[in-house]
Short mmCIF file of N, CA and C in Angstrom, two decimals:
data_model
loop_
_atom_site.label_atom_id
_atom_site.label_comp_id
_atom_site.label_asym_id
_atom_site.label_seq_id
_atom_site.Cartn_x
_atom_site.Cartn_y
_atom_site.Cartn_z
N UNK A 27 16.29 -122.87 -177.46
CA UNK A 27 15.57 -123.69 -178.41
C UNK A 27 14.16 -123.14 -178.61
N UNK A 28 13.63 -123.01 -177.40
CA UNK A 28 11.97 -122.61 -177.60
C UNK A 28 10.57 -123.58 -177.90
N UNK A 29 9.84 -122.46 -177.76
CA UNK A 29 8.41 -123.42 -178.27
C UNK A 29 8.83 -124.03 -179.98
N UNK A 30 8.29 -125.34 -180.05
CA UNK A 30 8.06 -126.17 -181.32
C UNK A 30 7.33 -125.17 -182.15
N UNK A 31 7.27 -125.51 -183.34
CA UNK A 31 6.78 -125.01 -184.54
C UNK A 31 5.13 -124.47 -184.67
N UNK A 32 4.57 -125.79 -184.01
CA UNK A 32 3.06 -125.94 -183.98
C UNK A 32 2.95 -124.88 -183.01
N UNK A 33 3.33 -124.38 -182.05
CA UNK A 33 3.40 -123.42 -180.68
C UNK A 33 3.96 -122.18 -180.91
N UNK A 34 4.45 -121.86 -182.06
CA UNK A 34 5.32 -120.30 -182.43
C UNK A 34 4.70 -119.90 -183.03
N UNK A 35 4.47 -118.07 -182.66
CA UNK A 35 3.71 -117.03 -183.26
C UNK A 35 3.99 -117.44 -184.53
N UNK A 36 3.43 -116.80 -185.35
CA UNK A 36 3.25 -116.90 -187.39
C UNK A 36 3.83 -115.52 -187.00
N UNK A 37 4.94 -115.46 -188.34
CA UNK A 37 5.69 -114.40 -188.64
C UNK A 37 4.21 -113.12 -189.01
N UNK A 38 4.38 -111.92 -188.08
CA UNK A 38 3.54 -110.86 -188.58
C UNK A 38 2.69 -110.96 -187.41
N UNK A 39 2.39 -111.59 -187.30
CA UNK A 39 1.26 -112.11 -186.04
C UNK A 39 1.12 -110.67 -184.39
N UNK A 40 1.08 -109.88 -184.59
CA UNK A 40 1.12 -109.26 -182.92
C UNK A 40 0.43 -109.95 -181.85
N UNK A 41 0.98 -109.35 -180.71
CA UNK A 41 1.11 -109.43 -179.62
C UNK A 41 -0.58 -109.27 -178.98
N UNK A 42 -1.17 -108.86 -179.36
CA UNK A 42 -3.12 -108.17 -179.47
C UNK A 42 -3.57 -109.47 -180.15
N UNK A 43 -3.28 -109.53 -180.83
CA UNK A 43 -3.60 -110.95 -182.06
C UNK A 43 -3.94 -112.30 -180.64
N UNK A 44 -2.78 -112.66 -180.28
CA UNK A 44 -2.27 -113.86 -179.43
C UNK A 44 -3.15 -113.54 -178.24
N UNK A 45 -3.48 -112.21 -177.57
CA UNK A 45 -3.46 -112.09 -176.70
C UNK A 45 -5.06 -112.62 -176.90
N UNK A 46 -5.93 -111.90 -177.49
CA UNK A 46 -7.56 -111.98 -178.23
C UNK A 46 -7.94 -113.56 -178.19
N UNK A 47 -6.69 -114.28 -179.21
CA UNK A 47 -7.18 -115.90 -179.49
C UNK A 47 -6.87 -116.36 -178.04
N UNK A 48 -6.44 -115.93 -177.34
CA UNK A 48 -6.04 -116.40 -175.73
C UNK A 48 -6.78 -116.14 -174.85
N UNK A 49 -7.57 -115.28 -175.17
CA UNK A 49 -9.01 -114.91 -173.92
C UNK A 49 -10.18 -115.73 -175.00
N UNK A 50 -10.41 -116.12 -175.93
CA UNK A 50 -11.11 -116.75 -176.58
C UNK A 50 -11.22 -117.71 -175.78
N UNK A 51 -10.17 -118.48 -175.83
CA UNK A 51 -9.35 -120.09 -175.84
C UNK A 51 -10.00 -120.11 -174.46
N UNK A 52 -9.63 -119.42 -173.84
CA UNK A 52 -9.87 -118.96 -171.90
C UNK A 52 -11.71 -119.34 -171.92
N UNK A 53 -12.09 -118.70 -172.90
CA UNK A 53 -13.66 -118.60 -172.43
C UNK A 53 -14.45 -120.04 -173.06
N UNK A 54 -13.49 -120.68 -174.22
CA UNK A 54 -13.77 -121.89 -174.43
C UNK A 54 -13.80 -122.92 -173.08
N UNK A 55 -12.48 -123.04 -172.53
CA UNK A 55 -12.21 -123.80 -171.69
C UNK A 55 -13.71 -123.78 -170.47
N UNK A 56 -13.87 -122.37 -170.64
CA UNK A 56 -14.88 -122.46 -169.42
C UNK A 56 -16.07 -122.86 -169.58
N UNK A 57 -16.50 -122.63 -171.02
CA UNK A 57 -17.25 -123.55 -171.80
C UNK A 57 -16.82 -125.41 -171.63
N UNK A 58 -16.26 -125.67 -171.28
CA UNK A 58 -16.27 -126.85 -171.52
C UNK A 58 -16.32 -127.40 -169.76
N UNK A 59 -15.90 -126.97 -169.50
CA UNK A 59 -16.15 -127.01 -167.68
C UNK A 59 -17.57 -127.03 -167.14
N UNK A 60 -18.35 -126.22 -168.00
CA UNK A 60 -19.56 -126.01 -167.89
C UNK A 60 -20.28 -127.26 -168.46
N UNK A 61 -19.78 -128.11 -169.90
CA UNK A 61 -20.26 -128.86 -170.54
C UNK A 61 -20.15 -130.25 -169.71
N UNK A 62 -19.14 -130.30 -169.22
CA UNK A 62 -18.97 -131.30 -167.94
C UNK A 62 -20.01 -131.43 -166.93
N UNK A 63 -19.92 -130.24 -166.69
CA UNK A 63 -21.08 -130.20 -165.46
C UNK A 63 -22.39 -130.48 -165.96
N UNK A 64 -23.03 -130.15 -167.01
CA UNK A 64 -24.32 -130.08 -167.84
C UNK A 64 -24.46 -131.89 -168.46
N UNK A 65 -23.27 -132.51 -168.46
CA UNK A 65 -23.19 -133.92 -168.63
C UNK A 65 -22.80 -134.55 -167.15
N UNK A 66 -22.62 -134.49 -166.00
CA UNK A 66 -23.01 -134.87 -164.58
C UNK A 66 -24.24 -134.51 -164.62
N UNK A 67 -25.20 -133.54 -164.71
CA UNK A 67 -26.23 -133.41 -164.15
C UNK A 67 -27.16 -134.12 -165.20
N UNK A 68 -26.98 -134.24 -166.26
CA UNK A 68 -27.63 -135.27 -167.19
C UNK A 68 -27.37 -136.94 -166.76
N UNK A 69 -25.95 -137.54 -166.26
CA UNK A 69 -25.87 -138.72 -165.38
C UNK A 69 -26.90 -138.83 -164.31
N UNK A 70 -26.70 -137.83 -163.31
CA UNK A 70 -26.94 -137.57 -162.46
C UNK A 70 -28.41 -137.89 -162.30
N UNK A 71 -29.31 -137.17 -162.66
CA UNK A 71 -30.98 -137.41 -162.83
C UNK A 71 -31.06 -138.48 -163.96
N UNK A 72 -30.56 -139.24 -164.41
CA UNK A 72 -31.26 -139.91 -164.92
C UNK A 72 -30.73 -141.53 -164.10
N UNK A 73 -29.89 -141.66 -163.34
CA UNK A 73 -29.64 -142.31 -162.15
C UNK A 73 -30.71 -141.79 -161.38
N UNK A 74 -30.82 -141.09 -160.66
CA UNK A 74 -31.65 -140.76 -159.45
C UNK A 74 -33.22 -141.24 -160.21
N UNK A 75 -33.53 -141.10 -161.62
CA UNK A 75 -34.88 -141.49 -162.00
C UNK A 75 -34.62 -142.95 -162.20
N UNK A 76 -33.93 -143.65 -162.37
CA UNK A 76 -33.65 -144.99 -162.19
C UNK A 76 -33.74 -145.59 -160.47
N UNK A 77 -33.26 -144.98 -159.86
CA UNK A 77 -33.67 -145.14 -158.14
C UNK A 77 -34.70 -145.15 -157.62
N UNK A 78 -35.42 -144.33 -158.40
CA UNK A 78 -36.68 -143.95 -157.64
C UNK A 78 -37.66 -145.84 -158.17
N UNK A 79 -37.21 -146.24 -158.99
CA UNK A 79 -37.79 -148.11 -158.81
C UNK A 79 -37.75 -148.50 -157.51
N UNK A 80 -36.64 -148.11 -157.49
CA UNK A 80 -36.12 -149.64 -156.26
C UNK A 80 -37.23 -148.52 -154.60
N UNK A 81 -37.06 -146.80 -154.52
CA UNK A 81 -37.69 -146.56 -153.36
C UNK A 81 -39.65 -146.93 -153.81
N UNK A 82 -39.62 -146.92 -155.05
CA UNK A 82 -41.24 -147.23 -155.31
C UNK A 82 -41.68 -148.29 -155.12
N UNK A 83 -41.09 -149.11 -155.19
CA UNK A 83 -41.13 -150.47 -154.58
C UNK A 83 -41.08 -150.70 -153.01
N UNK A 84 -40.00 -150.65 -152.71
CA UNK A 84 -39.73 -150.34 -151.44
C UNK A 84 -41.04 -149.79 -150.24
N UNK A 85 -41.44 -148.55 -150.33
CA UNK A 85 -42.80 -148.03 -150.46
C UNK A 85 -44.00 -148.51 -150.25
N UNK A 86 -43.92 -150.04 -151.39
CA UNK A 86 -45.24 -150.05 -151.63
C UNK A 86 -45.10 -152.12 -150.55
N UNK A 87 -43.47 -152.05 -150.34
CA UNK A 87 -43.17 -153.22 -149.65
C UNK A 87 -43.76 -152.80 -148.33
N UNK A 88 -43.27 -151.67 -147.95
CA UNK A 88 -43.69 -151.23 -146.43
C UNK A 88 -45.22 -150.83 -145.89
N UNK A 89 -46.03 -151.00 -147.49
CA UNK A 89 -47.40 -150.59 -147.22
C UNK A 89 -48.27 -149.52 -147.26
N UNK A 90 -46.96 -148.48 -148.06
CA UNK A 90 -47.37 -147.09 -148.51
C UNK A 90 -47.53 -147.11 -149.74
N UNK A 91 -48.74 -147.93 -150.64
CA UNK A 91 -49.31 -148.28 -152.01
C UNK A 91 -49.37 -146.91 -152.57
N UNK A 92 -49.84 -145.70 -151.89
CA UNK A 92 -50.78 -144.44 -152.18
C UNK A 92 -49.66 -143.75 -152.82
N UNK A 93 -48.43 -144.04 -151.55
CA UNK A 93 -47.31 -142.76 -151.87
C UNK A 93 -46.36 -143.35 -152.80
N UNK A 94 -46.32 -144.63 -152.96
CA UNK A 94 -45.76 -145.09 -153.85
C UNK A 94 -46.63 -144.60 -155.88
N UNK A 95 -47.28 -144.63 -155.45
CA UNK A 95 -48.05 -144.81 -157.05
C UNK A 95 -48.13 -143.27 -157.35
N UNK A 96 -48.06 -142.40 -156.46
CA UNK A 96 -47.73 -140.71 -156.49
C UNK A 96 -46.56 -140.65 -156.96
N UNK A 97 -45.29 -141.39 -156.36
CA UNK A 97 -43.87 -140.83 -156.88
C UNK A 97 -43.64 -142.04 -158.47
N UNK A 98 -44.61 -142.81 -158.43
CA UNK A 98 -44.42 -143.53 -159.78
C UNK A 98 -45.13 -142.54 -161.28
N UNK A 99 -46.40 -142.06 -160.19
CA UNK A 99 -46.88 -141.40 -161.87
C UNK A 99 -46.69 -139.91 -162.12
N UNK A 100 -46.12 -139.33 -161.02
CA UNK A 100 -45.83 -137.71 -161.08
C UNK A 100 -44.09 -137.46 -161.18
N UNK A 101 -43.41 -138.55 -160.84
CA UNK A 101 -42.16 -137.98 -160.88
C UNK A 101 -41.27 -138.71 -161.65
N UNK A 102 -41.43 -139.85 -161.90
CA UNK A 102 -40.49 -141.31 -162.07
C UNK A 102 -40.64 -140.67 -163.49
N UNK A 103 -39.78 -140.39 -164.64
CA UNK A 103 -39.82 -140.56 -166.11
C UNK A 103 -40.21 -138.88 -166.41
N UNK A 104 -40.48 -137.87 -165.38
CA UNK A 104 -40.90 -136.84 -165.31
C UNK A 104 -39.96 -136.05 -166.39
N UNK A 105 -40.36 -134.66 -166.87
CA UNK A 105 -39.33 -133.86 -167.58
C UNK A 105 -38.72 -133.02 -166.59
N UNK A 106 -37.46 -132.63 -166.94
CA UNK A 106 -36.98 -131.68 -165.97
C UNK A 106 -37.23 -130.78 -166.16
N UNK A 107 -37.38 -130.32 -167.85
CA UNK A 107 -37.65 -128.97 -167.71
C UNK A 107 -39.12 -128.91 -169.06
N UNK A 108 -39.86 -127.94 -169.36
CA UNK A 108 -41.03 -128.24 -169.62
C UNK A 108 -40.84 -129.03 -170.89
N UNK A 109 -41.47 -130.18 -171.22
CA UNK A 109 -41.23 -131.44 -172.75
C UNK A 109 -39.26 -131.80 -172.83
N UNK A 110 -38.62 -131.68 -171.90
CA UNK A 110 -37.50 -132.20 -171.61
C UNK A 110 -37.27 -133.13 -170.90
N UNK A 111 -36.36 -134.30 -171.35
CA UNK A 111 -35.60 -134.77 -170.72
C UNK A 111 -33.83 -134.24 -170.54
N UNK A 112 -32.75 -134.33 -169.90
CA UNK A 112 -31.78 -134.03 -170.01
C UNK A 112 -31.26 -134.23 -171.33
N UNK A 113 -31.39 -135.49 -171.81
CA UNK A 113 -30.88 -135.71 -173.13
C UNK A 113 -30.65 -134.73 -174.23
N UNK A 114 -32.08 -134.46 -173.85
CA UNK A 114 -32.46 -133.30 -174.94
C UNK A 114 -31.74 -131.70 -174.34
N UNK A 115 -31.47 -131.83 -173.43
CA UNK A 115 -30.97 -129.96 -173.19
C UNK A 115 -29.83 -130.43 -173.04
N UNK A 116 -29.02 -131.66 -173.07
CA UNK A 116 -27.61 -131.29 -173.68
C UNK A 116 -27.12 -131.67 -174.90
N UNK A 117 -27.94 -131.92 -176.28
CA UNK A 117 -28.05 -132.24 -177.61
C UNK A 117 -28.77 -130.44 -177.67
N UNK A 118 -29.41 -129.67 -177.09
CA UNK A 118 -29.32 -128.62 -177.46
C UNK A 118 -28.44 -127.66 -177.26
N UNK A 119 -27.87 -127.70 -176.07
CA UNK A 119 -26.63 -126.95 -175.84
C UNK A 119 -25.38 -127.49 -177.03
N UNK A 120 -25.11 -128.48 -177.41
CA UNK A 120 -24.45 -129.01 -177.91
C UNK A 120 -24.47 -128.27 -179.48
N UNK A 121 -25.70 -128.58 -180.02
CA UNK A 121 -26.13 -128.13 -181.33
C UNK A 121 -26.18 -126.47 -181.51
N UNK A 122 -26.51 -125.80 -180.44
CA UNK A 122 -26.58 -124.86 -180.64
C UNK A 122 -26.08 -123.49 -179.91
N UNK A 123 -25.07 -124.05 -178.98
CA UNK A 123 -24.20 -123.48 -178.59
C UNK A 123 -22.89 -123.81 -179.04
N UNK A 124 -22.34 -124.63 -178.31
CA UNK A 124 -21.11 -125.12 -177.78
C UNK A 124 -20.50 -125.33 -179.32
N UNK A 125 -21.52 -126.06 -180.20
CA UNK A 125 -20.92 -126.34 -182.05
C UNK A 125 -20.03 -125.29 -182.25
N UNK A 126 -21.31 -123.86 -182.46
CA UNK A 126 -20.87 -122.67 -182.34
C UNK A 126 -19.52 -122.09 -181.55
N UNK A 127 -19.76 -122.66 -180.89
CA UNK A 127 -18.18 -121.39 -180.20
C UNK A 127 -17.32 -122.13 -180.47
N UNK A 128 -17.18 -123.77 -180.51
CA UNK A 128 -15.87 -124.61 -180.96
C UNK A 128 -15.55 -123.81 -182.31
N UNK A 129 -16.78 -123.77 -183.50
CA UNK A 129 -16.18 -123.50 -184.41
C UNK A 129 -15.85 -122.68 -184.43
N UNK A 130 -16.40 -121.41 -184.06
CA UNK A 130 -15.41 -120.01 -184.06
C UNK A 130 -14.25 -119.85 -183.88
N UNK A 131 -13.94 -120.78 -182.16
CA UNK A 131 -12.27 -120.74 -181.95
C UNK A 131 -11.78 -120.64 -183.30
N UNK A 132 -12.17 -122.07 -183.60
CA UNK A 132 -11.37 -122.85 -185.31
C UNK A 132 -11.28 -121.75 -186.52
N UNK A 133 -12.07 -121.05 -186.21
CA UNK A 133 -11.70 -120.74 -187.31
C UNK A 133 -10.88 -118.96 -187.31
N UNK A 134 -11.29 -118.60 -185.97
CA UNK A 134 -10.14 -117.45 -185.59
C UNK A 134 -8.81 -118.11 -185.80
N UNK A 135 -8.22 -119.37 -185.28
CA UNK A 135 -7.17 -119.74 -185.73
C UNK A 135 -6.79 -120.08 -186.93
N UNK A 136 -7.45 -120.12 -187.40
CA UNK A 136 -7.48 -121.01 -188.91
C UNK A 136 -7.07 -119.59 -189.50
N UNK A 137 -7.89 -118.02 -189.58
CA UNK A 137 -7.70 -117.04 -190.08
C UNK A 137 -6.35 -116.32 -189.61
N UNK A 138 -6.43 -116.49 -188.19
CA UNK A 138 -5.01 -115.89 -187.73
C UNK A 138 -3.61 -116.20 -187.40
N UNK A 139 -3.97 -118.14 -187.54
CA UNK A 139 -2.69 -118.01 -186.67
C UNK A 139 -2.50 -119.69 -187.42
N UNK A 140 -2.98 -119.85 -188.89
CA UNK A 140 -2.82 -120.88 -189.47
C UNK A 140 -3.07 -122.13 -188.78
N UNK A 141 -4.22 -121.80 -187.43
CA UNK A 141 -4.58 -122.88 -186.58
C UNK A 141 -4.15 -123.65 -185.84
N UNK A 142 -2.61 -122.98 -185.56
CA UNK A 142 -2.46 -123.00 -184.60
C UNK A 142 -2.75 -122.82 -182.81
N UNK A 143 -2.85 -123.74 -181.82
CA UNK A 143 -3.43 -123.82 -180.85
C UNK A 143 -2.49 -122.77 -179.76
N UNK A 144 -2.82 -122.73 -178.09
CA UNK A 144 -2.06 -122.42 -177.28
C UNK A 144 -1.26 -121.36 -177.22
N UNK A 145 -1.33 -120.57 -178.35
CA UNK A 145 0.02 -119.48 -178.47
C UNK A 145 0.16 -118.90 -177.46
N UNK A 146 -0.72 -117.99 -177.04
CA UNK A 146 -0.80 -117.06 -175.30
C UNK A 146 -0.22 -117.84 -174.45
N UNK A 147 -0.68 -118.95 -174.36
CA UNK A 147 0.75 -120.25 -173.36
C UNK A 147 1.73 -120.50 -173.46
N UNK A 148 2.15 -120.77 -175.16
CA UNK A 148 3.41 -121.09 -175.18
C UNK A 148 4.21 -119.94 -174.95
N UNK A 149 3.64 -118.62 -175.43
CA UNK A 149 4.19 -117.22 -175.15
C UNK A 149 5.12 -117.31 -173.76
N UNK A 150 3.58 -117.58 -172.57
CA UNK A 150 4.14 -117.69 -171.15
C UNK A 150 4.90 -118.46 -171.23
N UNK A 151 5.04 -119.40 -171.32
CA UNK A 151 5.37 -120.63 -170.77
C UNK A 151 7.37 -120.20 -171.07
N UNK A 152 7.45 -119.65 -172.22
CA UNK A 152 8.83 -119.19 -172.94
C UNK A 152 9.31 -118.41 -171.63
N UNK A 153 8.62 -117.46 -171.30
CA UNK A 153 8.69 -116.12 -170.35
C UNK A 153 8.93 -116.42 -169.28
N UNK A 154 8.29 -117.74 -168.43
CA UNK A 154 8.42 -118.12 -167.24
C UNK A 154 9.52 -119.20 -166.93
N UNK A 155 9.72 -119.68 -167.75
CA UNK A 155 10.66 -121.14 -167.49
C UNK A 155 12.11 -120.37 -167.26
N UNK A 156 13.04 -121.40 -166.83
CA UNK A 156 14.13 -120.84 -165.82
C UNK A 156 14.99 -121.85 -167.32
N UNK A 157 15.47 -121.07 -168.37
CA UNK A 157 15.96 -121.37 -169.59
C UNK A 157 17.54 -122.51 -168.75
N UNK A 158 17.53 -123.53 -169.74
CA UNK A 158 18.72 -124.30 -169.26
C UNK A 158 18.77 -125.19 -167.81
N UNK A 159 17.53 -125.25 -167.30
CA UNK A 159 16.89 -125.66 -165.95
C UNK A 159 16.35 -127.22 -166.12
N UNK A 160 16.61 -128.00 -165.51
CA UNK A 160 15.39 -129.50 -165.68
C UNK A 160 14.88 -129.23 -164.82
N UNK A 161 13.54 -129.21 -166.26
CA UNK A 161 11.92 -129.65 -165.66
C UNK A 161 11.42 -128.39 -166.35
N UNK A 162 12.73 -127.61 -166.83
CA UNK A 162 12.17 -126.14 -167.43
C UNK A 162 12.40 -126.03 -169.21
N UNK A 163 12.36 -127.58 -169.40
CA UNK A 163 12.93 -127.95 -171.12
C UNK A 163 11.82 -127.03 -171.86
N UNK A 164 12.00 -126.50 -172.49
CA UNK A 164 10.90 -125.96 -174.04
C UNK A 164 9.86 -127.20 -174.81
N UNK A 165 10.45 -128.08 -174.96
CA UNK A 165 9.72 -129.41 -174.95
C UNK A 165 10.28 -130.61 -175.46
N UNK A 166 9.67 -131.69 -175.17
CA UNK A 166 10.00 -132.80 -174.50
C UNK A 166 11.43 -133.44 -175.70
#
């Protein structure tokens, strides 16, 4: 039977072709792994700058007024990086990266492969499965 329609090379299409939009696809993904992480660490500090209330307080409960009003006006609301907040360096990565390489994928497929997704996978996936096997169906 095979890969579905949406998943089969385009007649003409080589083997270099599939292989190219497939290390693309590869370097997207890692792009987006990365975008994950760049959105934890944007959670991340802006929780921990929300915490720092409750230890500034805390601080100033135990009678350390001085060191409290240091981590209130030097760090609490601070930029991470110079006139940044996170917000802003992942609305720039966003805008001016990541836009970028999504659209490229899109439109290498769009030029080569009528935009079609996955091909280098479904390729494998044909190659590796144990044909006539359950659990090894072509699809569902």
């Amino acid at each position: 039977m095979g890969a579905d329609e949406q998943h089969r090379r385009p007649d003409g299409v080589s083997e270099a072709t599939v292989e190219a939009l497939g290390k693309l696809s590869e370097a997207l993904e890692t792009v987006e792994r990365a975008r994950g992480r760049l959105y934890d660490m944007h959670q991340l500090i802006g929780h921990a700058d929300l915490m720092l209330d409750d230890a500034v307080q805390l601080f100033r409960d135990a009678g350390h007024a001085k060191l409290a009003e240091r981590i209130e006006t030097e760090l609490v609301g601070r930029n991470v990086l110079a006139g940044r907040w996170t917000f802003q360096i992942v609305e720039d990565f966003d805008d001016n990266y990541y836009g970028l390489f999504k659209q490229l994928d899109r439109d290498a497929r769009d030029e080569l492969v009528q935009g079609r997704r996955h091909l280098y996978e479904a390729d494998m996936k044909e190659r590796r499965r144990t044909h006539g096997r359950p659990g090894h169906e072509a699809r569902p």
